[in-house]
Amino acid sequence: MIDLHCHLLPGVDDGSKSMDISLKLANDAVRDGIDYALLTPHHMNGVYLNHKKAVIQQTQEFQVELDRHKISLKVFPGQEVRINGDLLTALDQDDILFADKGGRYLMLEFPDNDIPSYTNNMIYELMQRGIIPVIVHPERNTMIMKKPDILYDLLSRGCLSQITASSYVGIFGHKVQKFSKQLIQAGQAYIFASDVHNLPNRKYEMTNAFVKMNHEFGNDYVSRFNENAKRIINGDNILPNNFSEIKTHLFRLF
Ligand SMILES: [Fe+2]
């Protein structure tokens, strides 16, 4: 499997605090069936800045350690970029890492409880540059949970979405789990990723998520999600979804 979102690099953000922990997490990844991992430290989220050059260097150093410890995980440099007003400048300054080498797919994060007012303009600007934002964990954004149309509109504009495996298996509670399932059912999800941190309850759940998906939606969905992850990291076109709106029942009495 390919994991396109994790916080495995030692000492750079709220993920792993040390090389020992990173190596342990890498072992967990391999045990969960992951062969390739895009390392995505937070960038420009108001707390962490992890500049492109530094992440590339740290990823190379981590790969050396993985090889030295005979851990069969191949890692690639990436960033989980928070949407922010300086993003276009950062792109101009070549300080942004993408999921693929060609600079097509951007792992883009929103604040947990907000969709900034400039979002539509920013998405337009990114698209104009040929960039396809992959919205990370929309299932945990409280505003999207309240108004799923927000995500539907973003997908209609050409964005993609990544559901966190642990959301779908219920680690973040029933509401997030239910919404994850609704998004998958509506064709509004394209890939799973771990978003692993070194925190209790933030472990690898990729295999569990795919087993559950196979049970609830069938093997076609599993194949599509795996294929899309591969296509994203290779910079290829993804398999398009026929997605539909999620019906909310705000006014339903029974
Ligand atoms: Fe993350």
mmCIF file of C-alpha atoms and ligand atoms in Angstrom:
data_model
loop_
_atom_site.group_PDB
_atom_site.id
_atom_site.type_symbol
_atom_site.label_atom_id
_atom_site.label_comp_id
_atom_site.label_asym_id
_atom_site.label_seq_id
_atom_site.Cartn_x
_atom_site.Cartn_y
_atom_site.Cartn_z
ATOM 1 C CA MET A 1 0.000 0.000 0.000
ATOM 2 C CA ILE A 2 0.897 3.638 -0.452
ATOM 3 C CA ASP A 3 0.324 6.074 2.414
ATOM 4 C CA LEU A 4 0.079 9.670 1.196
ATOM 5 C CA HIS A 5 -0.243 11.403 4.562
ATOM 6 C CA CYS A 6 1.749 10.738 7.745
ATOM 7 C CA HIS A 7 3.822 12.554 10.357
ATOM 8 C CA LEU A 8 6.778 10.206 10.542
ATOM 9 C CA LEU A 9 9.755 12.558 10.306
ATOM 10 C CA PRO A 10 11.491 12.900 13.680
ATOM 11 C CA GLY A 11 11.262 16.177 15.577
ATOM 12 C CA VAL A 12 9.692 18.404 12.935
ATOM 13 C CA ASP A 13 6.042 18.801 13.960
ATOM 14 C CA ASP A 14 3.456 17.216 16.254
ATOM 15 C CA GLY A 15 4.275 13.773 14.846
ATOM 16 C CA SER A 16 7.270 11.724 15.916
ATOM 17 C CA LYS A 17 9.511 13.274 18.572
ATOM 18 C CA SER A 18 12.654 11.210 17.946
ATOM 19 C CA MET A 19 14.364 8.915 15.466
ATOM 20 C CA ASP A 20 13.591 5.911 17.705
ATOM 21 C CA ILE A 21 9.877 6.726 17.593
ATOM 22 C CA SER A 22 10.036 7.306 13.826
ATOM 23 C CA LEU A 23 11.653 3.912 13.295
ATOM 24 C CA LYS A 24 9.024 2.274 15.491
ATOM 25 C CA LEU A 25 6.250 3.979 13.502
ATOM 26 C CA ALA A 26 7.923 2.902 10.256
ATOM 27 C CA ASN A 27 7.917 -0.680 11.517
ATOM 28 C CA ASP A 28 4.213 -0.298 12.350
ATOM 29 C CA ALA A 29 3.631 0.984 8.815
ATOM 30 C CA VAL A 30 5.317 -2.029 7.246
ATOM 31 C CA ARG A 31 3.376 -4.369 9.546
ATOM 32 C CA ASP A 32 0.168 -2.669 8.387
ATOM 33 C CA GLY A 33 1.106 -3.390 4.762
ATOM 34 C CA ILE A 34 2.531 -0.032 3.696
ATOM 35 C CA ASP A 35 5.439 -0.116 1.219
ATOM 36 C CA TYR A 36 5.636 3.566 0.242
ATOM 37 C CA ALA A 37 4.999 6.606 2.441
ATOM 38 C CA LEU A 38 4.775 10.262 1.540
ATOM 39 C CA LEU A 39 6.068 12.133 4.601
ATOM 40 C CA THR A 40 3.835 15.143 5.129
ATOM 41 C CA PRO A 41 4.876 17.383 8.019
ATOM 42 C CA HIS A 42 2.577 20.346 8.658
ATOM 43 C CA HIS A 43 3.499 23.449 6.723
ATOM 44 C CA MET A 44 2.192 27.008 7.166
ATOM 45 C CA ASN A 45 -0.478 25.998 9.672
ATOM 46 C CA GLY A 46 0.314 28.885 12.024
ATOM 47 C CA VAL A 47 2.500 26.679 14.229
ATOM 48 C CA TYR A 48 4.846 24.751 11.965
ATOM 49 C CA LEU A 49 6.910 25.752 8.987
ATOM 50 C CA ASN A 50 8.635 22.842 7.288
ATOM 51 C CA HIS A 51 10.354 24.263 4.253
ATOM 52 C CA LYS A 52 10.705 22.225 1.083
ATOM 53 C CA LYS A 53 14.515 22.021 1.113
ATOM 54 C CA ALA A 54 14.615 20.923 4.753
ATOM 55 C CA VAL A 55 11.945 18.230 4.260
ATOM 56 C CA ILE A 56 13.804 16.817 1.247
ATOM 57 C CA GLN A 57 17.025 16.640 3.268
ATOM 58 C CA GLN A 58 15.316 15.137 6.351
ATOM 59 C CA THR A 59 13.520 12.560 4.220
ATOM 60 C CA GLN A 60 16.817 11.445 2.641
ATOM 61 C CA GLU A 61 18.380 11.119 6.088
ATOM 62 C CA PHE A 62 15.406 9.143 7.345
ATOM 63 C CA GLN A 63 15.623 6.799 4.358
ATOM 64 C CA VAL A 64 19.270 6.096 5.255
ATOM 65 C CA GLU A 65 18.192 5.156 8.798
ATOM 66 C CA LEU A 66 15.351 2.986 7.503
ATOM 67 C CA ASP A 67 17.758 1.144 5.228
ATOM 68 C CA ARG A 68 20.316 0.790 8.027
ATOM 69 C CA HIS A 69 17.636 -0.818 10.220
ATOM 70 C CA LYS A 70 16.444 -2.990 7.328
ATOM 71 C CA ILE A 71 12.939 -1.533 7.450
ATOM 72 C CA SER A 72 11.460 -1.983 3.986
ATOM 73 C CA LEU A 73 9.686 1.350 3.689
ATOM 74 C CA LYS A 74 10.419 3.753 0.843
ATOM 75 C CA VAL A 75 9.781 7.359 1.837
ATOM 76 C CA PHE A 76 9.162 10.476 -0.234
ATOM 77 C CA PRO A 77 9.231 14.146 0.789
ATOM 78 C CA GLY A 78 5.889 15.917 1.078
ATOM 79 C CA GLN A 79 4.003 18.518 3.083
ATOM 80 C CA GLU A 80 0.548 18.836 4.569
ATOM 81 C CA VAL A 81 -0.058 22.425 3.545
ATOM 82 C CA ARG A 82 -2.605 24.509 5.442
ATOM 83 C CA ILE A 83 -4.632 26.781 3.208
ATOM 84 C CA ASN A 84 -3.362 30.299 3.899
ATOM 85 C CA GLY A 85 -3.111 33.722 2.300
ATOM 86 C CA ASP A 86 0.614 33.315 1.556
ATOM 87 C CA LEU A 87 0.288 30.031 -0.318
ATOM 88 C CA LEU A 88 0.673 31.515 -3.799
ATOM 89 C CA THR A 89 3.807 33.392 -2.712
ATOM 90 C CA ALA A 90 5.190 30.158 -1.254
ATOM 91 C CA LEU A 91 4.506 28.458 -4.598
ATOM 92 C CA ASP A 92 6.271 31.294 -6.430
ATOM 93 C CA GLN A 93 9.217 30.852 -4.084
ATOM 94 C CA ASP A 94 9.321 27.105 -4.769
ATOM 95 C CA ASP A 95 8.759 26.265 -1.106
ATOM 96 C CA ILE A 96 5.876 23.814 -1.580
ATOM 97 C CA LEU A 97 6.107 20.044 -1.926
ATOM 98 C CA PHE A 98 3.491 18.042 -3.759
ATOM 99 C CA ALA A 99 2.357 14.435 -3.516
ATOM 100 C CA ASP A 100 4.012 13.791 -6.899
ATOM 101 C CA LYS A 101 7.335 14.916 -8.317
ATOM 102 C CA GLY A 102 5.690 16.793 -11.174
ATOM 103 C CA GLY A 103 3.912 19.220 -8.830
ATOM 104 C CA ARG A 104 0.338 18.334 -9.692
ATOM 105 C CA TYR A 105 -1.319 17.049 -6.506
ATOM 106 C CA LEU A 106 -1.224 19.207 -3.361
ATOM 107 C CA MET A 107 -2.132 17.727 0.030
ATOM 108 C CA LEU A 108 -4.195 20.648 1.318
ATOM 109 C CA GLU A 109 -5.544 21.040 4.838
ATOM 110 C CA PHE A 110 -8.282 23.305 6.163
ATOM 111 C CA PRO A 111 -8.538 24.526 9.736
ATOM 112 C CA ASP A 112 -10.445 21.981 11.877
ATOM 113 C CA ASN A 113 -13.503 24.177 12.329
ATOM 114 C CA ASP A 114 -13.476 26.575 9.423
ATOM 115 C CA ILE A 115 -13.418 27.078 5.674
ATOM 116 C CA PRO A 116 -11.731 30.468 5.102
ATOM 117 C CA SER A 117 -13.681 33.027 3.074
ATOM 118 C CA TYR A 118 -10.921 33.209 0.425
ATOM 119 C CA THR A 119 -11.081 29.445 -0.227
ATOM 120 C CA ASN A 120 -12.883 29.624 -3.578
ATOM 121 C CA ASN A 121 -10.452 32.240 -4.911
ATOM 122 C CA MET A 122 -7.473 30.265 -3.691
ATOM 123 C CA ILE A 123 -8.737 27.019 -5.240
ATOM 124 C CA TYR A 124 -9.300 28.902 -8.515
ATOM 125 C CA GLU A 125 -5.739 30.271 -8.422
ATOM 126 C CA LEU A 126 -4.311 26.813 -7.716
ATOM 127 C CA MET A 127 -6.323 25.263 -10.533
ATOM 128 C CA GLN A 128 -5.133 27.991 -12.894
ATOM 129 C CA ARG A 129 -1.608 26.809 -12.142
ATOM 130 C CA GLY A 130 -2.546 23.226 -12.983
ATOM 131 C CA ILE A 131 -2.528 22.178 -9.330
ATOM 132 C CA ILE A 132 -5.130 19.715 -8.041
ATOM 133 C CA PRO A 133 -5.731 20.106 -4.308
ATOM 134 C CA VAL A 134 -6.317 16.882 -2.396
ATOM 135 C CA ILE A 135 -8.393 17.989 0.589
ATOM 136 C CA VAL A 136 -7.118 16.024 3.582
ATOM 137 C CA HIS A 137 -9.557 14.602 6.138
ATOM 138 C CA PRO A 138 -12.686 16.595 5.174
ATOM 139 C CA GLU A 139 -14.620 14.112 7.326
ATOM 140 C CA ARG A 140 -13.169 15.759 10.442
ATOM 141 C CA ASN A 141 -13.838 19.382 9.479
ATOM 142 C CA THR A 142 -16.793 20.473 11.610
ATOM 143 C CA MET A 143 -18.014 23.016 9.066
ATOM 144 C CA ILE A 144 -18.057 20.443 6.264
ATOM 145 C CA MET A 145 -19.800 18.013 8.627
ATOM 146 C CA LYS A 146 -22.544 20.598 9.131
ATOM 147 C CA LYS A 147 -22.676 21.633 5.477
ATOM 148 C CA PRO A 148 -21.481 18.770 3.257
ATOM 149 C CA ASP A 149 -22.260 20.923 0.195
ATOM 150 C CA ILE A 150 -18.975 22.749 0.873
ATOM 151 C CA LEU A 151 -17.024 19.625 -0.027
ATOM 152 C CA TYR A 152 -19.348 18.790 -2.910
ATOM 153 C CA ASP A 153 -18.619 22.246 -4.395
ATOM 154 C CA LEU A 154 -14.857 21.801 -3.955
ATOM 155 C CA LEU A 155 -14.984 18.411 -5.660
ATOM 156 C CA SER A 156 -17.134 19.872 -8.440
ATOM 157 C CA ARG A 157 -14.338 22.392 -9.049
ATOM 158 C CA GLY A 158 -11.894 19.516 -9.477
ATOM 159 C CA CYS A 159 -10.481 19.009 -5.999
ATOM 160 C CA LEU A 160 -9.987 15.495 -4.622
ATOM 161 C CA SER A 161 -10.361 14.247 -1.070
ATOM 162 C CA GLN A 162 -8.475 11.973 1.309
ATOM 163 C CA ILE A 163 -10.283 10.188 4.110
ATOM 164 C CA THR A 164 -8.214 9.219 7.124
ATOM 165 C CA ALA A 165 -8.301 5.456 7.630
ATOM 166 C CA SER A 166 -8.783 5.777 11.388
ATOM 167 C CA SER A 167 -11.837 8.033 10.876
ATOM 168 C CA TYR A 168 -13.548 5.311 8.889
ATOM 169 C CA VAL A 169 -12.803 2.612 11.450
ATOM 170 C CA GLY A 170 -14.272 4.750 14.254
ATOM 171 C CA ILE A 171 -11.243 6.085 16.168
ATOM 172 C CA PHE A 172 -12.625 9.657 16.105
ATOM 173 C CA GLY A 173 -16.099 8.594 17.215
ATOM 174 C CA HIS A 174 -19.380 7.656 15.661
ATOM 175 C CA LYS A 175 -20.186 10.967 13.920
ATOM 176 C CA VAL A 176 -16.881 11.128 12.048
ATOM 177 C CA GLN A 177 -17.122 7.441 11.191
ATOM 178 C CA LYS A 178 -20.658 7.816 9.869
ATOM 179 C CA PHE A 179 -19.725 10.867 7.814
ATOM 180 C CA SER A 180 -16.680 9.056 6.373
ATOM 181 C CA LYS A 181 -18.958 6.266 5.231
ATOM 182 C CA GLN A 182 -21.430 8.748 3.725
ATOM 183 C CA LEU A 183 -18.637 10.438 1.783
ATOM 184 C CA ILE A 184 -17.428 7.106 0.415
ATOM 185 C CA GLN A 185 -20.981 6.083 -0.451
ATOM 186 C CA ALA A 186 -21.569 9.378 -2.288
ATOM 187 C CA GLY A 187 -18.358 8.979 -4.304
ATOM 188 C CA GLN A 188 -16.846 11.977 -2.517
ATOM 189 C CA ALA A 189 -13.727 10.128 -1.349
ATOM 190 C CA TYR A 190 -10.732 9.083 -3.447
ATOM 191 C CA ILE A 191 -8.067 7.659 -1.179
ATOM 192 C CA PHE A 192 -7.334 6.529 2.352
ATOM 193 C CA ALA A 193 -4.238 7.699 4.223
ATOM 194 C CA SER A 194 -3.046 7.081 7.780
ATOM 195 C CA ASP A 195 -2.288 10.656 8.984
ATOM 196 C CA VAL A 196 -0.327 8.794 11.623
ATOM 197 C CA HIS A 197 1.104 10.752 14.575
ATOM 198 C CA ASN A 198 2.865 9.373 17.587
ATOM 199 C CA LEU A 199 -0.250 9.734 19.703
ATOM 200 C CA PRO A 200 -2.486 7.206 21.393
ATOM 201 C CA ASN A 201 -5.319 6.363 19.014
ATOM 202 C CA ARG A 202 -3.466 7.721 15.981
ATOM 203 C CA LYS A 203 -2.062 4.419 14.798
ATOM 204 C CA TYR A 204 -1.982 2.715 11.424
ATOM 205 C CA GLU A 205 -5.461 1.551 10.503
ATOM 206 C CA MET A 206 -5.040 1.176 6.741
ATOM 207 C CA THR A 207 -5.554 -2.578 6.635
ATOM 208 C CA ASN A 208 -8.531 -2.335 8.993
ATOM 209 C CA ALA A 209 -10.040 0.422 6.870
ATOM 210 C CA PHE A 210 -9.671 -1.593 3.661
ATOM 211 C CA VAL A 211 -11.101 -4.725 5.286
ATOM 212 C CA LYS A 212 -14.106 -2.676 6.423
ATOM 213 C CA MET A 213 -14.431 -1.094 2.994
ATOM 214 C CA ASN A 214 -14.319 -4.470 1.312
ATOM 215 C CA HIS A 215 -17.086 -5.642 3.636
ATOM 216 C CA GLU A 216 -19.301 -2.547 3.191
ATOM 217 C CA PHE A 217 -18.651 -1.560 -0.415
ATOM 218 C CA GLY A 218 -16.862 -4.439 -2.095
ATOM 219 C CA ASN A 219 -13.462 -5.030 -3.599
ATOM 220 C CA ASP A 220 -13.966 -2.568 -6.483
ATOM 221 C CA TYR A 221 -13.796 0.330 -4.023
ATOM 222 C CA VAL A 222 -10.651 -1.104 -2.428
ATOM 223 C CA SER A 223 -8.986 -1.408 -5.831
ATOM 224 C CA ARG A 224 -10.019 2.120 -6.833
ATOM 225 C CA PHE A 225 -8.646 3.685 -3.641
ATOM 226 C CA ASN A 226 -5.343 1.825 -3.997
ATOM 227 C CA GLU A 227 -5.095 2.667 -7.680
ATOM 228 C CA ASN A 228 -5.815 6.361 -7.016
ATOM 229 C CA ALA A 229 -3.073 6.577 -4.374
ATOM 230 C CA LYS A 230 -0.657 5.120 -6.915
ATOM 231 C CA ARG A 231 -1.796 7.511 -9.626
ATOM 232 C CA ILE A 232 -1.510 10.535 -7.340
ATOM 233 C CA ILE A 233 2.062 9.776 -6.268
ATOM 234 C CA ASN A 234 2.939 9.155 -9.928
ATOM 235 C CA GLY A 235 1.228 12.379 -11.020
ATOM 236 C CA ASP A 236 -1.162 10.485 -13.312
ATOM 237 C CA ASN A 237 -4.888 11.134 -13.866
ATOM 238 C CA ILE A 238 -6.999 9.566 -11.127
ATOM 239 C CA LEU A 239 -10.025 7.363 -11.736
ATOM 240 C CA PRO A 240 -12.923 9.836 -11.794
ATOM 241 C CA ASN A 241 -15.833 9.328 -9.402
ATOM 242 C CA ASN A 242 -19.481 9.839 -10.242
ATOM 243 C CA PHE A 243 -20.144 11.694 -7.043
ATOM 244 C CA SER A 244 -23.469 12.857 -5.678
ATOM 245 C CA GLU A 245 -24.621 15.249 -2.975
ATOM 246 C CA ILE A 246 -25.109 14.076 0.577
ATOM 247 C CA LYS A 247 -28.629 14.592 1.782
ATOM 248 C CA THR A 248 -28.797 16.216 5.187
ATOM 249 C CA HIS A 249 -31.912 15.695 7.270
ATOM 250 C CA LEU A 250 -31.778 18.816 9.390
ATOM 251 C CA PHE A 251 -35.532 19.224 9.438
ATOM 252 C CA ARG A 252 -36.532 15.608 9.656
ATOM 253 C CA LEU A 253 -38.555 14.824 12.749
ATOM 254 C CA PHE A 254 -38.491 11.018 12.634
HETATM 255 FE FE FE B 1 -1.779 15.334 9.048
#
